[in-house]
mmCIF file of C-alpha atoms in Angstrom:
data_model
loop_
_atom_site.group_PDB
_atom_site.id
_atom_site.type_symbol
_atom_site.label_atom_id
_atom_site.label_comp_id
_atom_site.label_asym_id
_atom_site.label_seq_id
_atom_site.Cartn_x
_atom_site.Cartn_y
_atom_site.Cartn_z
ATOM 1 C CA MET P 83 13.227 -9.193 13.758
ATOM 2 C CA THR P 84 14.866 -8.915 10.326
ATOM 3 C CA VAL P 85 14.335 -5.875 8.115
ATOM 4 C CA ILE P 86 12.151 -7.788 5.645
ATOM 5 C CA ASN P 87 9.961 -8.962 8.532
ATOM 6 C CA LYS P 88 9.606 -5.350 9.689
ATOM 7 C CA ILE P 89 8.559 -4.369 6.169
ATOM 8 C CA GLU P 90 6.050 -7.218 6.078
ATOM 9 C CA GLN P 91 4.596 -6.402 9.485
ATOM 10 C CA HIS P 92 4.234 -2.760 8.526
ATOM 11 C CA LEU P 93 2.414 -3.685 5.315
ATOM 12 C CA ILE P 94 -0.011 -5.810 7.332
ATOM 13 C CA GLN P 95 -0.595 -3.142 9.989
ATOM 14 C CA HIS P 96 -1.090 -0.469 7.335
ATOM 15 C CA TRP P 97 -3.938 -2.292 5.644
ATOM 16 C CA MET P 98 -5.478 -3.556 8.883
ATOM 17 C CA TYR P 99 -5.612 0.096 9.994
ATOM 18 C CA PHE P 100 -8.668 0.399 7.754
ATOM 19 C CA LYS P 101 -10.612 -2.335 9.535
ATOM 20 C CA ARG P 102 -12.058 0.440 11.720
ATOM 21 C CA THR P 103 -13.696 1.900 8.629
ATOM 22 C CA GLU P 104 -17.472 1.713 8.363
ATOM 23 C CA HIS P 105 -18.690 -1.280 6.334
ATOM 24 C CA SER P 106 -15.309 -3.027 6.451
ATOM 25 C CA THR P 107 -15.079 -6.828 6.622
ATOM 26 C CA TYR P 108 -11.950 -8.370 8.047
ATOM 27 C CA ILE P 109 -10.223 -11.300 9.715
ATOM 28 C CA ASP P 110 -7.475 -10.235 12.100
ATOM 29 C CA ASN P 111 -5.836 -12.990 14.123
ATOM 30 C CA ASN P 112 -2.511 -14.818 14.318
ATOM 31 C CA VAL P 113 -3.384 -17.035 11.367
ATOM 32 C CA ILE P 114 -5.116 -14.744 8.841
ATOM 33 C CA LYS P 115 -4.859 -11.037 7.983
ATOM 34 C CA TYR P 116 -7.649 -10.206 5.540
ATOM 35 C CA LEU P 117 -9.451 -6.966 4.718
ATOM 36 C CA SER P 118 -12.326 -5.955 2.467
ATOM 37 C CA VAL P 119 -13.119 -2.228 2.525
ATOM 38 C CA GLY P 120 -14.010 0.358 -0.119
ATOM 39 C CA PRO P 121 -12.660 -0.906 -3.427
ATOM 40 C CA TYR P 122 -10.073 -3.188 -1.804
ATOM 41 C CA ASN P 123 -10.179 -6.941 -1.222
ATOM 42 C CA ARG P 124 -6.877 -8.393 -0.054
ATOM 43 C CA VAL P 125 -5.138 -11.000 2.058
ATOM 44 C CA MET P 126 -1.836 -9.803 3.523
ATOM 45 C CA PHE P 127 -0.784 -12.917 5.457
ATOM 46 C CA VAL P 128 -1.728 -16.476 6.338
ATOM 47 C CA ASP P 129 0.043 -19.064 8.472
ATOM 48 C CA TRP P 130 -1.423 -22.446 7.709
ATOM 49 C CA SER P 131 1.756 -24.355 8.597
ATOM 50 C CA ASN P 132 -0.168 -26.551 11.062
ATOM 51 C CA THR P 133 -3.322 -26.925 8.960
ATOM 52 C CA ASP P 134 -4.124 -29.811 6.632
ATOM 53 C CA ARG P 135 -4.942 -29.204 2.977
ATOM 54 C CA LEU P 136 -8.690 -29.743 3.201
ATOM 55 C CA ASP P 137 -8.998 -27.209 6.033
ATOM 56 C CA ILE P 138 -6.842 -24.749 4.095
ATOM 57 C CA GLU P 139 -9.063 -25.082 1.029
ATOM 58 C CA GLU P 140 -12.184 -24.558 3.132
ATOM 59 C CA GLN P 141 -10.742 -21.455 4.779
ATOM 60 C CA MET P 142 -9.667 -20.071 1.393
ATOM 61 C CA ASP P 143 -13.185 -20.513 0.044
ATOM 62 C CA ASN P 144 -14.660 -18.783 3.106
ATOM 63 C CA ILE P 145 -12.323 -15.807 2.670
ATOM 64 C CA ILE P 146 -13.187 -15.478 -1.017
ATOM 65 C CA LYS P 147 -16.910 -15.451 -0.138
ATOM 66 C CA LEU P 148 -16.319 -12.464 2.174
ATOM 67 C CA SER P 149 -14.906 -10.300 -0.615
ATOM 68 C CA ASN P 150 -16.883 -7.413 -2.065
ATOM 69 C CA PRO P 151 -17.853 -8.346 -5.652
ATOM 70 C CA GLU P 152 -18.243 -4.648 -6.506
ATOM 71 C CA GLY P 153 -14.703 -3.843 -5.402
ATOM 72 C CA GLU P 154 -11.450 -4.137 -7.304
ATOM 73 C CA PRO P 155 -10.025 -7.596 -8.090
ATOM 74 C CA PHE P 156 -9.075 -9.638 -5.033
ATOM 75 C CA LEU P 157 -5.321 -9.517 -4.292
ATOM 76 C CA TRP P 158 -3.613 -12.249 -2.277
ATOM 77 C CA ILE P 159 -0.167 -11.150 -1.088
ATOM 78 C CA VAL P 160 2.331 -13.919 -0.353
ATOM 79 C CA GLY P 161 5.057 -12.449 1.844
ATOM 80 C CA PRO P 162 8.184 -13.924 3.454
ATOM 81 C CA SER P 163 6.242 -15.303 6.445
ATOM 82 C CA THR P 164 3.290 -16.777 4.553
ATOM 83 C CA GLN P 165 2.873 -20.525 5.025
ATOM 84 C CA PRO P 166 2.674 -23.064 3.466
ATOM 85 C CA ALA P 167 5.180 -22.601 0.656
ATOM 86 C CA GLU P 168 2.923 -24.448 -1.817
ATOM 87 C CA LEU P 169 0.084 -21.963 -1.267
ATOM 88 C CA LYS P 170 0.572 -20.626 -4.798
ATOM 89 C CA ASP P 171 -0.623 -23.963 -6.186
ATOM 90 C CA LEU P 172 -3.831 -23.713 -4.147
ATOM 91 C CA LEU P 173 -4.323 -20.128 -5.291
ATOM 92 C CA HIS P 174 -4.181 -21.248 -8.893
ATOM 93 C CA THR P 175 -6.940 -23.799 -8.270
ATOM 94 C CA ARG P 176 -9.164 -20.955 -7.023
ATOM 95 C CA GLY P 177 -8.693 -18.701 -10.016
ATOM 96 C CA PHE P 178 -5.763 -16.590 -8.811
ATOM 97 C CA GLN P 179 -2.939 -15.759 -11.201
ATOM 98 C CA HIS P 180 0.448 -14.262 -10.431
ATOM 99 C CA ASN P 181 0.128 -10.533 -11.060
ATOM 100 C CA GLN P 182 3.155 -8.702 -9.668
ATOM 101 C CA ARG P 183 6.314 -9.020 -7.629
ATOM 102 C CA TRP P 184 6.818 -6.303 -5.033
ATOM 103 C CA THR P 185 10.254 -5.598 -3.592
ATOM 104 C CA GLY P 186 10.390 -4.850 0.129
ATOM 105 C CA MET P 187 12.693 -1.863 0.621
ATOM 106 C CA ALA P 188 13.920 0.157 3.592
ATOM 107 C CA LEU P 189 15.955 3.270 4.307
ATOM 108 C CA SER P 190 17.683 4.431 7.496
ATOM 109 C CA PRO P 191 18.125 8.180 8.073
ATOM 110 C CA GLU P 192 21.893 7.941 7.537
ATOM 111 C CA ASP P 193 21.351 6.425 4.059
ATOM 112 C CA PHE P 194 18.998 9.145 2.830
ATOM 113 C CA LYS P 195 20.213 11.033 -0.254
ATOM 114 C CA MET P 196 18.714 14.525 -0.412
ATOM 115 C CA ALA P 197 19.136 16.545 -3.611
ATOM 116 C CA SER P 198 19.716 20.283 -3.502
ATOM 117 C CA GLY P 199 17.127 21.430 -6.001
ATOM 118 C CA HIS P 200 13.618 20.717 -7.281
ATOM 119 C CA PRO P 201 11.882 21.186 -10.651
ATOM 120 C CA GLU P 202 10.661 24.712 -11.223
ATOM 121 C CA GLY P 203 7.041 25.086 -10.180
ATOM 122 C CA PHE P 204 7.029 22.056 -7.893
ATOM 123 C CA GLU P 205 5.136 22.323 -4.584
ATOM 124 C CA PHE P 206 4.786 19.771 -1.779
ATOM 125 C CA ILE P 207 1.663 20.057 0.425
ATOM 126 C CA LYS P 208 -0.160 18.112 3.104
ATOM 127 C CA VAL P 209 -3.707 17.064 2.212
ATOM 128 C CA GLU P 210 -6.044 18.527 4.827
ATOM 129 C CA THR P 211 -9.149 19.578 2.911
ATOM 130 C CA GLU P 212 -11.699 17.725 0.809
ATOM 131 C CA GLU P 213 -10.700 19.828 -2.190
ATOM 132 C CA ASP P 214 -7.077 18.681 -1.921
ATOM 133 C CA LEU P 215 -8.216 15.110 -1.303
ATOM 134 C CA ARG P 216 -10.144 15.179 -4.596
ATOM 135 C CA LYS P 217 -6.905 16.138 -6.340
ATOM 136 C CA TRP P 218 -5.034 13.407 -4.449
ATOM 137 C CA VAL P 219 -7.576 10.798 -5.529
ATOM 138 C CA GLU P 220 -7.373 11.981 -9.136
ATOM 139 C CA VAL P 221 -3.609 11.359 -9.221
ATOM 140 C CA TYR P 222 -3.995 8.045 -7.390
ATOM 141 C CA ILE P 223 -6.636 6.737 -9.817
ATOM 142 C CA GLU P 224 -4.787 7.883 -12.931
ATOM 143 C CA GLY P 225 -1.342 6.888 -11.670
ATOM 144 C CA TYR P 226 -2.358 3.345 -10.718
ATOM 145 C CA GLN P 227 -4.760 3.038 -13.661
ATOM 146 C CA ARG P 228 -7.594 2.182 -11.299
ATOM 147 C CA PRO P 229 -11.177 1.997 -12.585
ATOM 148 C CA SER P 230 -12.720 5.457 -12.562
ATOM 149 C CA GLU P 231 -15.692 4.104 -10.594
ATOM 150 C CA SER P 232 -13.301 3.437 -7.683
ATOM 151 C CA ALA P 233 -12.678 7.170 -7.180
ATOM 152 C CA GLU P 234 -15.615 7.815 -4.856
ATOM 153 C CA GLN P 235 -14.819 4.742 -2.752
ATOM 154 C CA VAL P 236 -11.186 5.813 -2.403
ATOM 155 C CA PHE P 237 -12.276 9.359 -1.529
ATOM 156 C CA HIS P 238 -14.602 8.192 1.240
ATOM 157 C CA LEU P 239 -12.004 5.755 2.566
ATOM 158 C CA PHE P 240 -9.382 8.484 3.022
ATOM 159 C CA GLN P 241 -11.732 11.381 3.847
ATOM 160 C CA PRO P 242 -11.583 10.872 7.648
ATOM 161 C CA ILE P 243 -7.777 10.784 7.461
ATOM 162 C CA ALA P 244 -7.464 13.961 5.410
ATOM 163 C CA THR P 245 -9.847 15.994 7.578
ATOM 164 C CA SER P 246 -8.846 14.772 11.050
ATOM 165 C CA LYS P 247 -5.268 16.141 10.945
ATOM 166 C CA GLN P 248 -3.937 13.036 12.678
ATOM 167 C CA ASN P 249 -0.238 12.252 12.947
ATOM 168 C CA GLU P 250 -0.107 8.492 12.401
ATOM 169 C CA TYR P 251 -1.573 8.571 8.885
ATOM 170 C CA GLN P 252 -0.789 11.491 6.586
ATOM 171 C CA LEU P 253 -1.571 12.237 2.938
ATOM 172 C CA TYR P 254 0.619 14.435 0.727
ATOM 173 C CA LEU P 255 0.334 15.901 -2.746
ATOM 174 C CA GLY P 256 2.936 17.172 -5.196
ATOM 175 C CA LEU P 257 1.866 20.001 -7.481
ATOM 176 C CA ASP P 258 3.371 20.918 -10.834
ATOM 177 C CA GLN P 259 2.620 24.506 -11.780
ATOM 178 C CA GLY P 260 -0.346 24.305 -9.422
ATOM 179 C CA GLU P 261 -1.725 21.108 -10.988
ATOM 180 C CA PRO P 262 -1.914 17.768 -9.086
ATOM 181 C CA ALA P 263 1.018 15.608 -10.187
ATOM 182 C CA VAL P 264 2.191 13.182 -7.475
ATOM 183 C CA CYS P 265 0.406 11.620 -4.504
ATOM 184 C CA GLY P 266 1.511 9.578 -1.522
ATOM 185 C CA ALA P 267 0.708 8.543 2.025
ATOM 186 C CA VAL P 268 2.704 7.898 5.186
ATOM 187 C CA TYR P 269 1.635 5.526 7.929
ATOM 188 C CA ILE P 270 3.785 5.895 11.050
ATOM 189 C CA GLU P 271 3.900 2.932 13.416
ATOM 190 C CA ASP P 272 4.554 3.778 17.078
ATOM 191 C CA GLY P 273 6.350 6.941 15.992
ATOM 192 C CA MET P 274 9.355 4.919 14.814
ATOM 193 C CA ILE P 275 8.787 3.152 11.478
ATOM 194 C CA ALA P 276 7.312 5.189 8.613
ATOM 195 C CA GLY P 277 5.768 3.299 5.707
ATOM 196 C CA LEU P 278 5.320 4.978 2.338
ATOM 197 C CA TYR P 279 2.147 3.931 0.506
ATOM 198 C CA CYS P 280 -0.024 4.938 -2.459
ATOM 199 C CA ILE P 281 2.889 6.626 -4.264
ATOM 200 C CA ALA P 282 1.815 7.519 -7.805
ATOM 201 C CA THR P 283 2.527 10.066 -10.514
ATOM 202 C CA HIS P 284 -0.082 11.317 -12.957
ATOM 203 C CA PRO P 285 0.763 9.877 -16.413
ATOM 204 C CA MET P 286 0.745 13.364 -17.955
ATOM 205 C CA ARG P 287 3.344 14.601 -15.439
ATOM 206 C CA ARG P 288 5.958 11.863 -15.671
ATOM 207 C CA GLY P 289 9.559 12.300 -16.781
ATOM 208 C CA LYS P 290 10.023 15.695 -15.123
ATOM 209 C CA GLY P 291 11.691 14.654 -11.867
ATOM 210 C CA LEU P 292 8.547 15.381 -9.862
ATOM 211 C CA ALA P 293 8.330 11.943 -8.213
ATOM 212 C CA THR P 294 11.940 12.164 -7.033
ATOM 213 C CA SER P 295 11.362 15.582 -5.484
ATOM 214 C CA PHE P 296 8.132 14.402 -3.899
ATOM 215 C CA LEU P 297 9.800 11.356 -2.322
ATOM 216 C CA GLN P 298 12.736 13.403 -1.063
ATOM 217 C CA ASN P 299 10.342 15.828 0.614
ATOM 218 C CA LEU P 300 8.323 12.967 2.076
ATOM 219 C CA VAL P 301 11.298 11.056 3.485
ATOM 220 C CA ASP P 302 12.930 14.237 4.803
ATOM 221 C CA LEU P 303 9.675 15.105 6.565
ATOM 222 C CA VAL P 304 9.249 11.767 8.377
ATOM 223 C CA ILE P 305 12.914 11.648 9.392
ATOM 224 C CA LYS P 306 12.524 15.091 10.953
ATOM 225 C CA GLN P 307 9.418 13.734 12.729
ATOM 226 C CA GLY P 308 11.641 11.102 14.349
ATOM 227 C CA ALA P 309 11.269 8.012 12.165
ATOM 228 C CA SER P 310 14.159 5.586 12.629
ATOM 229 C CA LEU P 311 13.319 3.580 9.493
ATOM 230 C CA CYS P 312 11.346 4.170 6.286
ATOM 231 C CA VAL P 313 9.837 1.136 4.542
ATOM 232 C CA LEU P 314 7.859 0.442 1.367
ATOM 233 C CA HIS P 315 7.069 -2.215 -1.216
ATOM 234 C CA ALA P 316 8.001 -1.265 -4.770
ATOM 235 C CA THR P 317 7.000 -2.530 -8.183
ATOM 236 C CA GLU P 318 9.758 -3.199 -10.680
ATOM 237 C CA ALA P 319 8.906 0.085 -12.412
ATOM 238 C CA GLY P 320 9.422 2.141 -9.267
ATOM 239 C CA LYS P 321 12.376 0.322 -7.717
ATOM 240 C CA PHE P 322 15.073 2.423 -9.399
ATOM 241 C CA LEU P 323 13.505 5.654 -8.171
ATOM 242 C CA TYR P 324 13.604 4.484 -4.552
ATOM 243 C CA GLU P 325 17.190 3.259 -4.873
ATOM 244 C CA LYS P 326 18.090 6.708 -6.170
ATOM 245 C CA ILE P 327 17.300 8.306 -2.804
ATOM 246 C CA GLY P 328 18.862 5.588 -0.656
ATOM 247 C CA PHE P 329 16.413 2.685 -0.288
ATOM 248 C CA THR P 330 17.813 -0.877 -0.178
ATOM 249 C CA SER P 331 16.028 -4.089 -1.235
ATOM 250 C CA TYR P 332 15.534 -6.789 1.402
ATOM 251 C CA GLY P 333 13.099 -9.326 -0.074
ATOM 252 C CA HIS P 334 10.031 -9.916 -2.191
ATOM 253 C CA PHE P 335 6.257 -10.235 -2.024
ATOM 254 C CA GLU P 336 4.409 -12.215 -4.675
ATOM 255 C CA VAL P 337 1.003 -10.780 -5.555
ATOM 256 C CA TYR P 338 -1.771 -12.960 -6.950
ATOM 257 C CA LYS P 339 -4.955 -11.542 -8.476
ATOM 258 C CA LYS P 340 -8.334 -13.281 -8.610
ATOM 259 C CA MET P 341 -9.454 -13.505 -12.190
ATOM 260 C CA ASN P 342 -13.145 -13.292 -13.074
#
C-alpha cells in the first residue's frame, strides 16, 4: 500500500469510528463510506467503477437524503481511490461545489524535527474532563469558524472520548498563559499509524508559535507511544506549518460542499 493510500484509509477509518455514536447514520461497505453524526455529514469514499451512471445518480440521491439537514453543510471528499474520475461532474449536478483541496501528508519518526524551546507560558495537556473539553470545543469552533450552534453537538460527540481515558482516540489542548489556544486530536490505528485531526488555533492566539509547539508535543508524544507513521490532511494554510516539523506531501483530496 502506498503512503497516500495509507493516509486515505486512515481518514476513512477515523470518521467511521464515530458510527458507533448514538443517533449516527452511516453506510460502511466496500463501495461507500458515508457518515452523518452530530454536526457532520460527509462521504469519505465511493467506488462506483463497475456501476452505470443511472445507478450512481440514484445512489447519490439516496445518500443525500440520509444527511442531517440541521447539521453542517454536506462534504463529499474525493480521494485518490474514489471512482469514477468524472464523479465531480455528477456532484455539480447535485448542488456540490468545489470547496477545498486537502494535501495528504505523512511523517516517519526519523524525519521528525523537534525544536528545543517553546513560547513562554505555553502548556500542553491531555483533555480528560468536561471542563477541559469545553475549552477544546471553544478553540475548535473559533479556529475552524464553525457555526456557534455546532458547539453543543461537537461537545457531545467527543464527550465519551474525553472522559473514557482511552488510548486509541486522544484529545489535547494547548494553553497560552492558562487560556485555551490550540486544540487537536490523535486517532491511533492498531497502535502503529497515528492520524492528527481537528488541529486548530484560536484566531486571537495566532502568530505566537503556539501551533508549532503544540504539534511538536503531539508528534513527540505519539512517536514515544510507538507510532511508526504520523498522517494528516492539511489545508493550504496549514501545509507550511506541517512541513516545518518534517511532514511530506504525498497527494491530494478534493473536497466538495453541498450548497443550499
